[in-house]
Short mmCIF file of C-alpha atoms in Angstrom, two decimals:
data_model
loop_
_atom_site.label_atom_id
_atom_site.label_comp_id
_atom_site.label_asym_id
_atom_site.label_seq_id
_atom_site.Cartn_x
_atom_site.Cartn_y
_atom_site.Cartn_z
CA UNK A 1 9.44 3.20 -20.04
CA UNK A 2 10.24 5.18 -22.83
CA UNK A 3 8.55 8.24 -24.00
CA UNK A 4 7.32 7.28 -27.23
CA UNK A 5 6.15 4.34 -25.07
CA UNK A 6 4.40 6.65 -22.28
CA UNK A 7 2.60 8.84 -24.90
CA UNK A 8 1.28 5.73 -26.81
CA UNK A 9 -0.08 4.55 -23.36
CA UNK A 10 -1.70 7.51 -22.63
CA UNK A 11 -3.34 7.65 -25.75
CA UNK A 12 -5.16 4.55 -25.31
CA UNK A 13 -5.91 5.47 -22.31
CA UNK A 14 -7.42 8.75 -22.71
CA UNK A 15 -9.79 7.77 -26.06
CA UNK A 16 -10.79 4.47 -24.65
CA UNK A 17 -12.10 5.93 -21.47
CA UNK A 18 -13.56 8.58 -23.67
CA UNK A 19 -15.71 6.89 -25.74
CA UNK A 20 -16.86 4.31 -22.93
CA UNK A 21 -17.07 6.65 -19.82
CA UNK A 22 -20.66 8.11 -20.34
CA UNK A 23 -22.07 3.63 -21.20
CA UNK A 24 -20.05 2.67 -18.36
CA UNK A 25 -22.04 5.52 -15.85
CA UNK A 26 -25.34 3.88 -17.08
CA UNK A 27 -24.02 0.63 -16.54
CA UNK A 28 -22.84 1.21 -13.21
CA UNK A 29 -25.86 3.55 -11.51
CA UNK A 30 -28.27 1.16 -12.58
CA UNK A 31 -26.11 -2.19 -11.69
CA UNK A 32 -25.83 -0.97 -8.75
CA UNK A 33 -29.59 -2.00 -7.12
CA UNK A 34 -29.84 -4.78 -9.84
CA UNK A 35 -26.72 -6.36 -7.08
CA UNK A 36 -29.67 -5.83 -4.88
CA UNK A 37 -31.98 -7.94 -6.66
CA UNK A 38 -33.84 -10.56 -4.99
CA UNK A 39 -33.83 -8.28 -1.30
CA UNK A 40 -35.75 -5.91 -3.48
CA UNK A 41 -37.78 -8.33 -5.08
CA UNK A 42 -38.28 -9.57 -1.99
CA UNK A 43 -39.52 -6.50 -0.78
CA UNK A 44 -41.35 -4.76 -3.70
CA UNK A 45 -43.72 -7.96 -4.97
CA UNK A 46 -45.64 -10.36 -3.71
CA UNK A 47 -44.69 -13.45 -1.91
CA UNK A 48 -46.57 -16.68 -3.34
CA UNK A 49 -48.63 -18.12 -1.38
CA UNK A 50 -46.96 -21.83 -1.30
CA UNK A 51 -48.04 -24.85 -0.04
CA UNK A 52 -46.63 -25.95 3.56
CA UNK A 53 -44.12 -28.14 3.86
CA UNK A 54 -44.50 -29.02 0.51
CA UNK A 55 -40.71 -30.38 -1.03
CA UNK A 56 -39.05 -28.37 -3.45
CA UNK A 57 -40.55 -28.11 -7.21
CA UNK A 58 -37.06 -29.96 -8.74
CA UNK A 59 -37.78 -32.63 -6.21
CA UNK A 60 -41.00 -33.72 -6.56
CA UNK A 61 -44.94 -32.86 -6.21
CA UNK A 62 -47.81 -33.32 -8.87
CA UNK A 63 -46.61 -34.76 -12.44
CA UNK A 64 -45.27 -32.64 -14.98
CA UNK A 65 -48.41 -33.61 -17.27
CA UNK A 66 -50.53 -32.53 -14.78
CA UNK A 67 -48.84 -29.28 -14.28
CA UNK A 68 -48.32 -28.31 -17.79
CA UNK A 69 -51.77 -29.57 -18.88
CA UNK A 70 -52.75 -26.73 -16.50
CA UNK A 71 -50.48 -23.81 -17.76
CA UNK A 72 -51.81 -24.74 -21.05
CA UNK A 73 -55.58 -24.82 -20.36
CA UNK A 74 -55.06 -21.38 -18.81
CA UNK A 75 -53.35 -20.04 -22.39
CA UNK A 76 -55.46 -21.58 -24.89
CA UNK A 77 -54.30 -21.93 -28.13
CA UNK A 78 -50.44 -21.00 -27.15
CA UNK A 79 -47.66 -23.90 -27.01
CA UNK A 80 -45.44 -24.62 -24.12
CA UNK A 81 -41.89 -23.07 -24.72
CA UNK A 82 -39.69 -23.73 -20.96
CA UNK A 83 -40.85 -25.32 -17.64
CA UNK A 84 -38.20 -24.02 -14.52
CA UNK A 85 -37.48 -25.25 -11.23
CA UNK A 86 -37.26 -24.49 -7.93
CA UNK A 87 -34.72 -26.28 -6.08
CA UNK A 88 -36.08 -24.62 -2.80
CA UNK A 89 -39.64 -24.56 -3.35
CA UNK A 90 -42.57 -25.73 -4.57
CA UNK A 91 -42.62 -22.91 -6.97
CA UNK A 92 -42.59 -23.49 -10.43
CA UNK A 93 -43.15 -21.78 -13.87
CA UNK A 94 -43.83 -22.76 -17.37
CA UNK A 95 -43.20 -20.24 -20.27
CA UNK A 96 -45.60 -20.22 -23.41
CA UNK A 97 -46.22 -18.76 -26.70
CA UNK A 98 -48.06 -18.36 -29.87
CA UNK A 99 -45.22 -20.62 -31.38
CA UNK A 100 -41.88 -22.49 -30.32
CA UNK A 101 -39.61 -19.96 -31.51
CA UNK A 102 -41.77 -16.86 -30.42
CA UNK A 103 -39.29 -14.00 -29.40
CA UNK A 104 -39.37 -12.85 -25.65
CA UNK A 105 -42.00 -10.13 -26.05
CA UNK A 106 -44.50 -12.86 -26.15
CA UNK A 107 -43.88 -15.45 -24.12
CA UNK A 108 -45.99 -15.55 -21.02
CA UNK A 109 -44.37 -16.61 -17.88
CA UNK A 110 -46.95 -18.31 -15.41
CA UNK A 111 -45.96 -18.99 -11.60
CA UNK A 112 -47.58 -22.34 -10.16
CA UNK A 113 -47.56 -24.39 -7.32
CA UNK A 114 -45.98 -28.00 -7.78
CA UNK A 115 -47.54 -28.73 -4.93
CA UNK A 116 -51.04 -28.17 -5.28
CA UNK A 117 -51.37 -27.56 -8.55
CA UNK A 118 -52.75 -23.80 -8.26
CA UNK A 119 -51.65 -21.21 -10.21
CA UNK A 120 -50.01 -18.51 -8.04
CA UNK A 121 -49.46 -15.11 -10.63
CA UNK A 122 -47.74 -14.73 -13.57
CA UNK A 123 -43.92 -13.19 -13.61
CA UNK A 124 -43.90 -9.63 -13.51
CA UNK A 125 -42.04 -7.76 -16.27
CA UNK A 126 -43.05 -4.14 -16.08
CA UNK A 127 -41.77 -3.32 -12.77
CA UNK A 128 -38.72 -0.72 -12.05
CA UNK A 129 -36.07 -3.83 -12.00
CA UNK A 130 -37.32 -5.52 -15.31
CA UNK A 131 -36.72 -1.82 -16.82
CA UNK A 132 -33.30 -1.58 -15.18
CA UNK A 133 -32.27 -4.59 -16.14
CA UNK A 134 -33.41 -4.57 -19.63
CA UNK A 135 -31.29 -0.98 -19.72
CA UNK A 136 -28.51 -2.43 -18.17
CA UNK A 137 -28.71 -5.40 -20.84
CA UNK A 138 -29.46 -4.09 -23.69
CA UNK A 139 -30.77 -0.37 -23.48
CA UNK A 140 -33.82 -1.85 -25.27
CA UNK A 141 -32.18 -2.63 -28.44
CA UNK A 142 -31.85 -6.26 -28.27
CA UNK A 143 -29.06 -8.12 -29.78
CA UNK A 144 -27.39 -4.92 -31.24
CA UNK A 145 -27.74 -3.31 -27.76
CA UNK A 146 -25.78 -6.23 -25.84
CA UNK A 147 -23.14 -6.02 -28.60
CA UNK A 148 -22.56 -2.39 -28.03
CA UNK A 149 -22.61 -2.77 -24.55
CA UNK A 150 -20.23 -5.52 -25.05
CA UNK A 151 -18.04 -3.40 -27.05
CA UNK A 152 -18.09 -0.74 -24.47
CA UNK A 153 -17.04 -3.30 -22.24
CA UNK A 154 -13.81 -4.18 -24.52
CA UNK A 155 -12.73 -0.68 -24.23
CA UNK A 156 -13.30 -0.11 -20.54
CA UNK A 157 -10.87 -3.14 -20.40
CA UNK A 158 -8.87 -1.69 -22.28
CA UNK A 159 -8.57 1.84 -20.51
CA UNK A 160 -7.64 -0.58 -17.07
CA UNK A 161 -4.81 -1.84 -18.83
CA UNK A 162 -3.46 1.00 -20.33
CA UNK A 163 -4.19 3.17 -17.01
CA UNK A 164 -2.52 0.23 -15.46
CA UNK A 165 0.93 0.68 -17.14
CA UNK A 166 0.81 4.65 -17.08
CA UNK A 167 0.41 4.13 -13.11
CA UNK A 168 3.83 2.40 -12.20
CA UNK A 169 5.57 5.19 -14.18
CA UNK A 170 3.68 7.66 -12.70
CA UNK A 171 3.87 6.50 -8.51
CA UNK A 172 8.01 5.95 -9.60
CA UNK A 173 8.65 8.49 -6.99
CA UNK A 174 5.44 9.06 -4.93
CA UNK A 175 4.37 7.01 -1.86
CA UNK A 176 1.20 4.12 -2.45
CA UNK A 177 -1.77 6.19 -1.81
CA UNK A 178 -0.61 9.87 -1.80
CA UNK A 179 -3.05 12.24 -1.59
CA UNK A 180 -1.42 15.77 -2.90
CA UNK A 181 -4.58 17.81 -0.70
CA UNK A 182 -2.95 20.21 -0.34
CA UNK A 183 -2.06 21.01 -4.21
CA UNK A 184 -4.50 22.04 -6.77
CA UNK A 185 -8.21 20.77 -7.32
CA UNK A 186 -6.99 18.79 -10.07
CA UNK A 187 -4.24 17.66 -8.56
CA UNK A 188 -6.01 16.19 -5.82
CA UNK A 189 -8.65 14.43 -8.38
CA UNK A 190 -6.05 13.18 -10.09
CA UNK A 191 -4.91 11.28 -7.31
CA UNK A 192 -8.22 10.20 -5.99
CA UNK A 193 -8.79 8.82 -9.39
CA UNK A 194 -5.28 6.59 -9.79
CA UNK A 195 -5.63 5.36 -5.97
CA UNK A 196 -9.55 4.35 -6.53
CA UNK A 197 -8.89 2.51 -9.52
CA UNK A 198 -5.78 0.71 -8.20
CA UNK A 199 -7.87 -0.16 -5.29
CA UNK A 200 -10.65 -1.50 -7.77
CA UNK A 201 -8.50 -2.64 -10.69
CA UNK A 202 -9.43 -6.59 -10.15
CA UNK A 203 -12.76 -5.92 -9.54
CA UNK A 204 -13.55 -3.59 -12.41
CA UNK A 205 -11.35 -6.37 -14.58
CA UNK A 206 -13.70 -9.04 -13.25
CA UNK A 207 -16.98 -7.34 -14.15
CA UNK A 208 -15.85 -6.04 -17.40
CA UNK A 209 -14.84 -9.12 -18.60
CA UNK A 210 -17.64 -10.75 -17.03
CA UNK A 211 -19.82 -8.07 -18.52
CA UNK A 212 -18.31 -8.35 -22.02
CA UNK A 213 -19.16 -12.48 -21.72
CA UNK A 214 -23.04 -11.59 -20.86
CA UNK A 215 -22.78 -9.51 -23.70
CA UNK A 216 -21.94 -12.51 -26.24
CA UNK A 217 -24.89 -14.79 -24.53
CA UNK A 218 -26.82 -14.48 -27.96
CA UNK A 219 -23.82 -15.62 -30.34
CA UNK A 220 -22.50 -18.15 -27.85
CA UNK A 221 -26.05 -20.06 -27.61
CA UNK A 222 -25.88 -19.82 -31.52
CA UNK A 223 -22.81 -20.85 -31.09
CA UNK A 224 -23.29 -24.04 -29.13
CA UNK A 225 -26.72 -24.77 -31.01
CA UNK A 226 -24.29 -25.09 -34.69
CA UNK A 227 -21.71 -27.20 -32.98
CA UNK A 228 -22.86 -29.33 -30.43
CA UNK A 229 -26.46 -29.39 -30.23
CA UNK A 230 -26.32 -30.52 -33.88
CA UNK A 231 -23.77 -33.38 -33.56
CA UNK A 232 -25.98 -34.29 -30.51
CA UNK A 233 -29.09 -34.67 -32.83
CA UNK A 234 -27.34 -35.76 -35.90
CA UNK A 235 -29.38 -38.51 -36.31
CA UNK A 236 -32.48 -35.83 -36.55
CA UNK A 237 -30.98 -33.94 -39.73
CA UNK A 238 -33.59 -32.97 -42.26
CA UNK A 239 -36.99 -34.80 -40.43
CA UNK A 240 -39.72 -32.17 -40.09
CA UNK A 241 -40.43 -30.25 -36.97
CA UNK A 242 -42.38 -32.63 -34.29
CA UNK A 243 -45.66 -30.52 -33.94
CA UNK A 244 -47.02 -30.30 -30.30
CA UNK A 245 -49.76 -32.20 -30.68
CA UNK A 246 -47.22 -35.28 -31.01
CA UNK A 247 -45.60 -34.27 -27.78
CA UNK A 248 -44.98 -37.23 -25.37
CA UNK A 249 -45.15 -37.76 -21.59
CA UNK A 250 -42.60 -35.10 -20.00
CA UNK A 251 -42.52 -37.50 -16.51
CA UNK A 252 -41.18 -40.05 -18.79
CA UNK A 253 -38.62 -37.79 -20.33
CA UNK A 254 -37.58 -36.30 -17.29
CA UNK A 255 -37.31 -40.15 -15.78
CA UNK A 256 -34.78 -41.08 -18.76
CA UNK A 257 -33.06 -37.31 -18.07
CA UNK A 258 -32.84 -38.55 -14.28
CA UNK A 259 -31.71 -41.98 -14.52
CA UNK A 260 -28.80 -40.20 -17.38
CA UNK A 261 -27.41 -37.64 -14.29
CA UNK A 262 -27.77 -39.09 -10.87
CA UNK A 263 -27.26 -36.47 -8.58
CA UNK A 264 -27.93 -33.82 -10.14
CA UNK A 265 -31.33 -30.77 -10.26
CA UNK A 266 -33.25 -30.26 -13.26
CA UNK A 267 -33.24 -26.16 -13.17
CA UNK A 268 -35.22 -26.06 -16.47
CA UNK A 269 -37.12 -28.03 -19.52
CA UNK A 270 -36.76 -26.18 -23.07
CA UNK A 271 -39.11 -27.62 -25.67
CA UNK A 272 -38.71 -28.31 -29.35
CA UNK A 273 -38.28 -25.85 -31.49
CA UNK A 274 -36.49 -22.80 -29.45
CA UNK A 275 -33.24 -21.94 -29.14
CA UNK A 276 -32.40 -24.45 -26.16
CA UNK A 277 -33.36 -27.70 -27.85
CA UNK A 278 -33.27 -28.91 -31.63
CA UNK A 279 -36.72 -29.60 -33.09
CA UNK A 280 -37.87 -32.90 -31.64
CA UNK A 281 -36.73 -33.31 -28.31
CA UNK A 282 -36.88 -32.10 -24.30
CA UNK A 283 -33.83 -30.57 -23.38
CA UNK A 284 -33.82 -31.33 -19.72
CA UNK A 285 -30.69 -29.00 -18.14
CA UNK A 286 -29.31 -29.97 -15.08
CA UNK A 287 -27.32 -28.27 -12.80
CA UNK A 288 -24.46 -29.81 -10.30
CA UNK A 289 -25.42 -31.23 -6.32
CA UNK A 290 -22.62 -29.37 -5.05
CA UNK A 291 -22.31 -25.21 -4.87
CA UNK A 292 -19.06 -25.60 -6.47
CA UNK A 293 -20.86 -27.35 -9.29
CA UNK A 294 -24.68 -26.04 -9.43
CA UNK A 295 -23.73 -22.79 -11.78
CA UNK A 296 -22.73 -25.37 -14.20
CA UNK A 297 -25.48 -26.99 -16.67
CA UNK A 298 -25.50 -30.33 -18.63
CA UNK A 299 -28.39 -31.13 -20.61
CA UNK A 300 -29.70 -34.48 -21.75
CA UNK A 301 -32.08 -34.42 -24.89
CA UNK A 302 -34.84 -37.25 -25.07
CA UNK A 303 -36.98 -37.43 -27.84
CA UNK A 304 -40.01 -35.28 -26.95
CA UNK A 305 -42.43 -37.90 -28.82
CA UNK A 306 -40.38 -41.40 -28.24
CA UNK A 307 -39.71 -40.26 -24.23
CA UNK A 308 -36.04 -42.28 -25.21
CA UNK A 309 -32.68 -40.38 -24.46
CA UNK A 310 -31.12 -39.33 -27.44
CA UNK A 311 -27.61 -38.16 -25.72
CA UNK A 312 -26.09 -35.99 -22.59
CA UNK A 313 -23.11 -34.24 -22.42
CA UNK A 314 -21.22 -31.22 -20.43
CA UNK A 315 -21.84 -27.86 -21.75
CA UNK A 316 -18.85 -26.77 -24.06
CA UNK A 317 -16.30 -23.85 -22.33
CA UNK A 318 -17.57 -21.20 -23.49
CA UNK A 319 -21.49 -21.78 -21.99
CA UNK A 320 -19.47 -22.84 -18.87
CA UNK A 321 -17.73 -19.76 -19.32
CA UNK A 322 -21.20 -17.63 -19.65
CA UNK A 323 -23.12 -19.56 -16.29
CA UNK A 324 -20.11 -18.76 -14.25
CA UNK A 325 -19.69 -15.06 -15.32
CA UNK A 326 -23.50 -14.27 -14.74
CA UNK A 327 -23.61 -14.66 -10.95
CA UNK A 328 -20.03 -13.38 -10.83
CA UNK A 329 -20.81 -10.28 -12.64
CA UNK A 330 -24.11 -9.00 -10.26
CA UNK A 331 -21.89 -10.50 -6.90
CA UNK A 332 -24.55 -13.47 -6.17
CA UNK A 333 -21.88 -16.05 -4.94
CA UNK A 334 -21.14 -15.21 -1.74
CA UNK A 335 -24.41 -13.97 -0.27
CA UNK A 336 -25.10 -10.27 1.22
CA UNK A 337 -21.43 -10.31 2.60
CA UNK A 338 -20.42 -9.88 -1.00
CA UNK A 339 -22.90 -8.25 -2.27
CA UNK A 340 -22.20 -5.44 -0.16
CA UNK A 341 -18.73 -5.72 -1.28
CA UNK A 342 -19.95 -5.47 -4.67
CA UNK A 343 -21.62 -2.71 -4.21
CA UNK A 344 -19.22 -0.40 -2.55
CA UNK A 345 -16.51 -1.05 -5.28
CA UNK A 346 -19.53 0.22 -7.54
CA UNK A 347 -19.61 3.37 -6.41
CA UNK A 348 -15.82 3.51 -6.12
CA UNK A 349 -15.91 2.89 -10.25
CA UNK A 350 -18.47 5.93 -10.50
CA UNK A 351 -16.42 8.23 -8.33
CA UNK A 352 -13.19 6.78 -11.01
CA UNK A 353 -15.29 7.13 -14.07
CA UNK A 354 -16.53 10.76 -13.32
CA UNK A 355 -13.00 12.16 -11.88
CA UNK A 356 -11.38 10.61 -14.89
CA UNK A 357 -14.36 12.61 -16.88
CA UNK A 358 -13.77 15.64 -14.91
CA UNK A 359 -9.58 15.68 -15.30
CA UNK A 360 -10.47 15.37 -19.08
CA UNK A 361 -13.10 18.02 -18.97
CA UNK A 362 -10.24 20.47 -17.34
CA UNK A 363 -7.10 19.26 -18.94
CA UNK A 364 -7.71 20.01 -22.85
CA UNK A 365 -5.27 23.90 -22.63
CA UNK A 366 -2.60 21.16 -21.27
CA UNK A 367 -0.53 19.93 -24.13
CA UNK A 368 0.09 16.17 -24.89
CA UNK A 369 3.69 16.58 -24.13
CA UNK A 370 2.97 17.93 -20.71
CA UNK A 371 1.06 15.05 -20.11
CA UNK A 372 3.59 12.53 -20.91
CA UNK A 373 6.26 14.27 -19.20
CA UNK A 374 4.06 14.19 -16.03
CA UNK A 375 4.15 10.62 -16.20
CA UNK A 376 7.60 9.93 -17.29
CA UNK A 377 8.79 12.75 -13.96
CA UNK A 378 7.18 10.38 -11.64
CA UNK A 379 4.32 12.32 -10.18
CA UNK A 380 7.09 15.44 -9.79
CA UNK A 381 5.54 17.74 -12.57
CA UNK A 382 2.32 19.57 -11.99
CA UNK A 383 -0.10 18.41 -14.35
CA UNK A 384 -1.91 21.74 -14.67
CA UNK A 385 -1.25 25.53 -13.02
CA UNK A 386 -3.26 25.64 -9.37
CA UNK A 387 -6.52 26.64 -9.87
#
């Protein structure tokens, strides 16, 4: 590699890592329990108390009238906005609001039994792990917040690739995994820093690009709702919004939605009006039977008042793209094997991100030229007097 070609490098390097480091701490202290989720969910909160051996809520139990007749006598005056399953038990919940396209901060989430019909809580969104992941999200800026985050993500790409080419250079004449101890302070950080973050490349590529695709959820629902959704429910264009009081049967909808994908688990209901469904129909979602298949969703839209399927079809790429890179992104494929493995090459990115903050921190009396020339000698040239 040429010089010119080194010291270009190493300028992308050093000013995309600069600007990302500090978002990329944040992102990584407080991913690291959200990995940790459900175990601490688990252990924080409040089991429901379900019925026994009662079938799963995606499966079967009282009708869906019945159940969201219920939800709805317990909100008065408030319209039902999502009803989620349970494909392990009889726990369900249905989401309402003042209106259909009422923003998060006022939907109520309520937590029933399928079962028996009881109510069993309401979802919990003030604890520690709602705030972490809401800072981890968004930093509690909404949509600008996940599209800074997501631009943070970009970069922090961006500083793996470039750190990426500077390393071959720079190992030309050292051994995989040297460890100068016995050289300067520096010295020694430096190569803590370049053998962590080989170690940790592919999974710091995986999350960042994962994290950068959670980052774009907003725009690619938009997205999907302007292209498909509307040739879906072309034959809808310019009617007035069905009001709820026109609603139909949802046990007949979700019989058309059933008969339309044998095989396959409702995981949720949106209603008319939000952002999951066009203005007059149930947007049943249903994920694949299989665990290769069940991150994947395909939703079939019957007309909320009619109960007769409008159309079903697969999600487009990039909302495939977006269900895969959720679970992927927090480690929740491979159960607490990989979650631990998650979590270790977490703290292996905060040990890179801070030595790579500290090298800067120390390195600023050291010329650029000294810096290429370090990489171009292959390791040979001390990057900074012994301290």
């Amino acid at each position: 590699m040429t010089r010119s070609a080194i010291r270009a490098w190493y300028l992308v390097h050093k000013w995309t890592s600069l600007v990302c480091t500090a978002f990329l701490l944040m992102l990584c202290v407080t991913g690291l329990p959200l990995i940790f989720h459900a175990e601490i969910d688990a252990l924080t909160e409040t089991t429901p108390a379900l019925a026994k051996g009662a079938v799963a809520s995606s499966k079967g139990g009282l009708p869906l009238d019945t159940m969201l007749a219920k939800a709805l006598a317990a909100r008065p005056g408030e319209v039902p906005l999502f009803m989620a399953f349970d494909n392990d038990r009889s726990l369900m919940t249905i989401t309402t609001g003042a209106r259909p396209d009422v923003a998060g901060s006022g939907m109520t989430i309520q937590l029933l039994d399928r079962a028996t019909g009881a109510s069993v809580g309401q979802e919990n969104e003030d604890g520690v792990m709602h705030f972490l992941l809401t800072l981890h999200t968004d930093m509690f800026l909404g949509l600008p917040g996940m599209l800074f985050l997501g631009a943070m993500g970009v970069l922090f790409v961006a500083a793996l690739v470039s750190g990426t080419v500077l390393y071959a250079p720079f190992m030309r004449k050292l051994d995989f995994g040297t460890l100068r101890t016995s050289r300067s302070k520096r010295i020694k950080w430096l190569d803590y820093h370049n053998l962590l973050g080989i170690v940790a490349l592919a999974w710091m590529l995986v999350v960042g690009v994962t994290g950068v695709i959670n980052a774009l959820a907003t725009p690619i629902t938009k997205l999907w709702q302007m292209n498909e959704l509307a040739e879906m429910t072309r034959a809808y264009a310019g009617r007035e919004a069905l009001p709820p009081s026109r609603y139909g049967s949802l046990d007949k909808a979700m019989a058309e939605a059933r008969k339309a994908l044998p095989g396959n688990n409702p995981q949720f209901i949106a209603f008319p009006g939000g952002a999951f469904s066009s203005k007059h129909h149930y947007a049943v979602f249903f994920q694949g039977g299989t665990p290769l298949t069940e991150r994947l969703l395909t939703p079939a839209l019957i007309d909320a008042e009619t109960g007769a399927l409008t159309d079903v079809r697969p999600m487009p790429w990039y909302n495939q793209a977006l269900s895969l890179s959720r679970p992927l992104h927090f480690g929740d494929y491979g159960g607490p094997i990989l979650k631990i493995l998650w979590a270790v090459l977490d703290l292996f990115t905060i040990v890179v991100l801070g030595s790579g903050l500290y090298l800067w921190l120390g390195k600023r009396r050291a010329p650029l030229d000294q810096r290429v020339r370090e990489v171009e000698s292959g390791g040979r040239m001390a990057p900074v007097a012994a301290e």
